[in-house]
Coordinates of C-alpha atoms in Angstrom, one line a residue:
M1 CA 107.7 113.6 129.4
T2 CA 105.2 111.1 127.9
E3 CA 101.6 111.9 127.2
D4 CA 99.1 110.4 129.6
A5 CA 97.3 107.4 128.2
P6 CA 93.6 108.3 127.6
Q7 CA 91.0 106.5 129.7
A8 CA 88.9 103.8 128.0
N9 CA 85.5 105.2 126.9
P10 CA 83.5 102.7 124.8
I11 CA 80.7 105.2 124.1
K12 CA 83.2 107.9 122.8
S13 CA 85.1 105.2 120.9
G14 CA 82.1 103.8 119.1
A15 CA 80.6 107.2 118.4
S16 CA 83.9 108.5 117.0
M17 CA 84.2 105.5 114.6
I18 CA 80.5 105.9 113.5
G19 CA 81.2 109.6 112.8
C20 CA 84.3 108.6 110.9
A21 CA 82.3 106.2 108.8
A22 CA 79.7 108.8 108.0
L23 CA 82.3 111.3 106.8
V24 CA 84.3 108.7 104.8
A25 CA 81.1 107.8 102.9
M26 CA 80.4 111.5 102.4
T27 CA 83.8 112.0 100.7
T28 CA 83.0 109.2 98.3
L29 CA 79.6 110.7 97.6
L30 CA 81.2 114.0 96.7
A31 CA 83.8 112.3 94.6
K32 CA 81.0 110.5 92.7
A33 CA 79.1 113.8 92.2
L34 CA 82.2 115.5 90.8
G35 CA 83.1 112.5 88.6
K36 CA 79.6 112.2 87.2
G37 CA 79.3 116.0 86.5
A38 CA 76.5 116.4 89.1
I39 CA 78.2 119.5 90.3
D40 CA 78.1 122.4 87.8
G41 CA 77.4 120.0 84.9
S42 CA 81.0 119.0 83.9
A43 CA 82.8 115.9 85.1
L44 CA 86.2 116.0 86.8
H45 CA 88.8 113.2 86.2
P46 CA 89.3 111.0 89.3
L47 CA 92.9 112.0 89.4
E48 CA 91.9 115.6 89.8
I49 CA 89.5 114.7 92.6
S50 CA 92.3 112.7 94.3
A51 CA 94.5 115.8 94.0
G52 CA 91.9 117.9 95.7
R53 CA 91.5 115.4 98.5
F54 CA 95.3 115.4 99.3
V55 CA 96.0 119.1 98.7
F56 CA 93.1 120.4 100.8
A57 CA 93.8 117.8 103.5
W58 CA 97.4 119.1 103.6
L59 CA 96.2 122.7 103.9
T60 CA 93.9 121.7 106.7
L61 CA 96.7 120.0 108.6
L62 CA 99.3 122.8 108.0
P63 CA 98.0 125.2 110.8
I64 CA 97.9 122.3 113.3
V65 CA 101.5 121.3 112.4
L66 CA 102.8 124.9 112.6
W67 CA 101.2 125.1 116.1
R68 CA 102.2 121.6 117.4
R69 CA 105.5 121.5 115.6
P70 CA 106.0 117.7 115.5
N71 CA 109.5 116.4 115.3
L72 CA 110.3 115.7 111.6
K73 CA 113.8 114.4 112.2
A74 CA 114.9 110.7 111.6
V75 CA 111.9 110.1 109.3
A76 CA 111.6 106.6 107.8
W77 CA 111.2 108.1 104.3
R78 CA 111.0 104.7 102.5
L79 CA 108.1 103.5 104.6
H80 CA 106.4 106.9 104.3
V81 CA 106.8 107.1 100.6
A82 CA 105.6 103.5 100.1
R83 CA 102.6 104.1 102.4
S84 CA 101.7 107.3 100.5
V85 CA 102.0 105.8 97.1
C86 CA 99.6 103.0 98.2
G87 CA 97.3 105.5 99.9
W88 CA 97.1 107.7 96.8
S89 CA 96.6 104.7 94.5
G90 CA 93.8 103.4 96.7
V91 CA 92.0 106.7 97.0
S92 CA 92.3 107.3 93.2
C93 CA 90.9 103.8 92.4
M94 CA 88.1 104.3 94.9
F95 CA 87.1 107.6 93.5
A96 CA 87.2 106.2 89.9
A97 CA 85.0 103.2 90.9
A98 CA 82.5 105.4 92.7
T99 CA 81.7 107.3 89.6
V100 CA 80.4 104.2 87.9
L101 CA 79.3 101.7 90.6
P102 CA 76.7 102.1 93.3
L103 CA 78.4 103.6 96.3
A104 CA 77.4 100.6 98.5
D105 CA 79.1 98.2 96.0
A106 CA 82.3 100.1 95.7
T107 CA 82.4 100.5 99.5
A108 CA 81.8 96.9 100.1
I109 CA 84.6 95.8 97.7
S110 CA 87.0 98.2 99.5
F111 CA 86.2 96.3 102.7
L112 CA 88.3 93.5 101.4
S113 CA 91.4 95.5 102.4
P114 CA 91.6 93.9 106.0
L115 CA 91.7 90.5 104.4
I116 CA 94.3 91.6 101.9
T117 CA 96.3 93.0 104.7
M118 CA 96.1 89.6 106.4
M119 CA 97.4 87.8 103.4
L120 CA 100.1 90.3 102.7
A121 CA 101.3 90.0 106.3
I122 CA 102.4 86.5 105.7
P123 CA 105.3 87.3 103.3
L124 CA 105.9 90.9 104.4
L125 CA 105.6 90.7 108.2
G126 CA 106.2 86.9 108.7
E127 CA 102.8 86.4 110.4
R128 CA 101.2 83.0 110.6
V129 CA 97.6 82.6 109.4
G130 CA 95.4 79.9 110.9
P131 CA 92.2 78.2 109.7
W132 CA 89.9 80.8 111.2
R133 CA 91.6 83.6 109.4
W134 CA 91.5 81.7 106.1
G135 CA 87.9 80.9 106.7
A136 CA 87.1 84.6 107.1
A137 CA 89.0 85.3 103.8
V138 CA 87.0 82.7 101.9
V139 CA 83.7 84.1 103.2
A140 CA 84.7 87.7 102.2
M141 CA 86.0 86.6 98.8
A142 CA 82.7 84.8 98.1
G143 CA 81.0 88.1 98.7
A144 CA 83.4 89.9 96.4
F145 CA 82.5 87.4 93.6
L146 CA 78.9 88.3 94.0
L147 CA 79.7 92.0 93.8
I148 CA 82.0 91.7 90.9
R149 CA 80.1 88.9 89.1
P150 CA 82.8 87.7 86.7
G151 CA 81.5 86.3 83.5
A152 CA 77.9 87.5 84.2
A153 CA 76.0 89.9 81.9
S154 CA 76.0 92.3 84.8
F155 CA 79.8 92.3 85.2
Q156 CA 81.3 95.7 85.4
A157 CA 85.0 96.1 84.8
M158 CA 85.1 99.1 87.2
A159 CA 84.5 96.6 90.0
L160 CA 88.1 95.4 89.4
V161 CA 89.2 99.0 89.9
A162 CA 87.4 98.9 93.3
L163 CA 89.2 95.6 94.0
G164 CA 92.5 97.4 93.1
S165 CA 91.6 100.0 95.7
A166 CA 91.2 97.3 98.3
F167 CA 94.6 95.9 97.4
F168 CA 96.4 99.2 97.7
M169 CA 94.6 100.0 101.0
G170 CA 95.5 96.6 102.4
L171 CA 99.1 97.1 101.4
E172 CA 99.0 100.6 102.9
S173 CA 97.9 99.1 106.2
I174 CA 101.1 97.0 106.3
F175 CA 103.2 100.1 106.1
V176 CA 101.1 102.0 108.6
K177 CA 101.5 99.1 111.0
K178 CA 105.3 99.4 110.7
L179 CA 105.1 103.2 111.1
T180 CA 102.9 103.3 114.2
G181 CA 105.6 101.6 116.2
T182 CA 107.9 104.6 115.9
D183 CA 105.9 107.6 114.7
R184 CA 103.2 109.7 116.3
P185 CA 99.8 110.1 114.5
L186 CA 100.2 113.8 113.6
R187 CA 103.6 113.2 112.0
I188 CA 102.3 110.2 110.0
L189 CA 99.2 112.2 108.8
F190 CA 101.2 115.2 107.8
I191 CA 104.0 113.4 106.0
N192 CA 101.4 111.1 104.3
N193 CA 99.3 114.0 103.0
S194 CA 102.5 116.0 102.0
I195 CA 103.8 113.1 99.8
G196 CA 100.3 112.3 98.6
A197 CA 99.7 115.9 97.6
V198 CA 102.9 115.9 95.5
L199 CA 102.0 112.6 93.8
A200 CA 98.4 113.5 93.2
V201 CA 99.1 117.0 91.7
T202 CA 101.8 115.5 89.4
A203 CA 99.4 112.9 88.1
A204 CA 96.5 115.3 87.8
A205 CA 98.6 117.7 85.7
F206 CA 98.2 115.3 82.8
V207 CA 94.4 115.4 82.8
W208 CA 93.8 118.9 84.4
V209 CA 90.7 120.9 83.6
S210 CA 90.2 124.0 85.6
P211 CA 87.4 123.4 88.1
S212 CA 84.5 125.8 88.5
P213 CA 84.1 127.6 91.8
E214 CA 81.5 125.1 92.9
Q215 CA 83.8 122.2 92.1
W216 CA 86.6 123.9 94.0
Q217 CA 84.3 124.1 97.0
A218 CA 83.5 120.4 96.7
L219 CA 87.2 119.5 96.4
A220 CA 88.0 121.5 99.5
A221 CA 85.2 119.8 101.3
I222 CA 86.6 116.3 100.4
G223 CA 90.0 117.2 101.8
M224 CA 88.7 118.8 105.0
I225 CA 86.2 116.1 105.7
M226 CA 88.8 113.4 105.2
V227 CA 91.2 115.0 107.7
T228 CA 88.3 115.2 110.2
A229 CA 87.4 111.5 109.5
Q230 CA 91.1 110.5 110.1
S231 CA 91.1 112.5 113.4
L232 CA 87.9 110.7 114.5
F233 CA 89.4 107.4 113.6
I234 CA 92.5 108.1 115.8
Q235 CA 90.2 109.2 118.6
A236 CA 88.2 106.0 118.3
L237 CA 91.3 103.9 118.7
R238 CA 92.6 106.1 121.6
H239 CA 89.4 105.5 123.7
G240 CA 88.8 101.8 122.8
D241 CA 90.5 98.7 121.7
A242 CA 90.8 98.2 118.0
S243 CA 88.8 95.0 118.2
F244 CA 85.9 97.0 119.7
A245 CA 86.2 100.1 117.6
L246 CA 86.9 98.9 114.1
P247 CA 83.7 96.9 113.5
F248 CA 81.8 100.3 113.8
F249 CA 83.6 101.4 110.7
Y250 CA 81.5 99.1 108.6
A251 CA 78.7 101.5 109.1
T252 CA 80.3 103.3 106.1
L253 CA 78.4 100.8 104.0
V254 CA 75.1 101.9 105.4
F255 CA 75.9 105.6 105.1
A256 CA 77.0 105.0 101.5
A257 CA 73.8 103.3 100.5
V258 CA 71.7 106.0 102.2
Y259 CA 73.6 108.8 100.6
D260 CA 73.5 107.2 97.1
F261 CA 69.7 106.7 97.4
A262 CA 69.1 110.3 98.7
V263 CA 71.2 112.0 96.0
F264 CA 71.2 109.6 93.0
S265 CA 68.1 107.4 93.7
V266 CA 70.4 104.3 93.5
L267 CA 69.5 101.2 95.6
P268 CA 71.8 98.1 95.7
S269 CA 70.4 95.0 94.1
A270 CA 69.6 91.9 96.2
L271 CA 72.7 90.2 94.8
S272 CA 74.9 93.2 95.7
A273 CA 73.4 93.3 99.2
A274 CA 74.1 89.6 99.7
G275 CA 77.7 90.1 98.5
A276 CA 78.2 93.1 100.9
V277 CA 76.9 91.0 103.8
L278 CA 79.4 88.3 103.1
V279 CA 82.3 90.7 102.7
V280 CA 81.5 92.5 106.0
G281 CA 80.8 89.2 107.7
G282 CA 84.2 87.9 106.7
A283 CA 85.9 91.0 107.9
L284 CA 84.0 90.9 111.2
L285 CA 84.9 87.3 111.7
L286 CA 88.5 88.2 111.2
A287 CA 88.2 91.1 113.7
W288 CA 86.5 88.7 116.3
R289 CA 89.3 86.1 115.8
E290 CA 91.9 88.8 116.3
S291 CA 90.3 89.9 119.6
R292 CA 90.1 86.3 120.8
L293 CA 93.8 85.7 120.0
K294 CA 94.7 89.0 121.8
S295 CA 92.7 88.0 124.9
L296 CA 94.3 84.6 125.0
G297 CA 97.8 85.8 124.3

């Protein structure tokens, strides 16, 4: 017996994606606070923060999995492992970049991931990319150059780490695209967080410093908030087309800037704002073109 398809609900779809954006930006803010020592005075290594994100996300999902009992037979382990390695790498790079860069800058650079997914889909999925898609990539990359500013006095090497996060998240989307054709969302989430927890804890063991009670609370919050954000993301796509819902996710950039100013009194520079506009503009152009192709096809 198949599950009834949910009815389209644009308001619920858009609201769910905006809620997801607010929570994703919040996890990055908490990661920055932990990495800068703003919580309890001592800084945690990004690998420790990443471990907290995956372990507590797994613990949050465990009761749901025990209740729903998803089928864990015939698992495409190679795809799941590849996806989880990329996911853990992307999260770890993002958390590391957030400790140094303004949250809005790190977030904007991470928005290159849809364009990276597009380019990787050529050799990995055999997809063809037309001039509109390449145009979107050029616009977004121009924005990335403004954010990273290679060769300028304001260049920050950590921006390259944020770019690495975008690459890993873009590659992760390729594996997710393959998995969603055969696996249900709960199974994908649970396997991903299970493998990610093992990877993250193993890597964190080499830099481990025992967190304080307040830091443990922040780590637990990151994991639980991220699972909630993932659930809202799925709900947004269940109640609306991806071409409608995904642009709302770029509200993450606004939330990141607001949170960073409220907590750390950091405002993005005019050059950074221009770069962010170009990156988001390129990504939105790509999303618009994808929706056009879908409606014509």
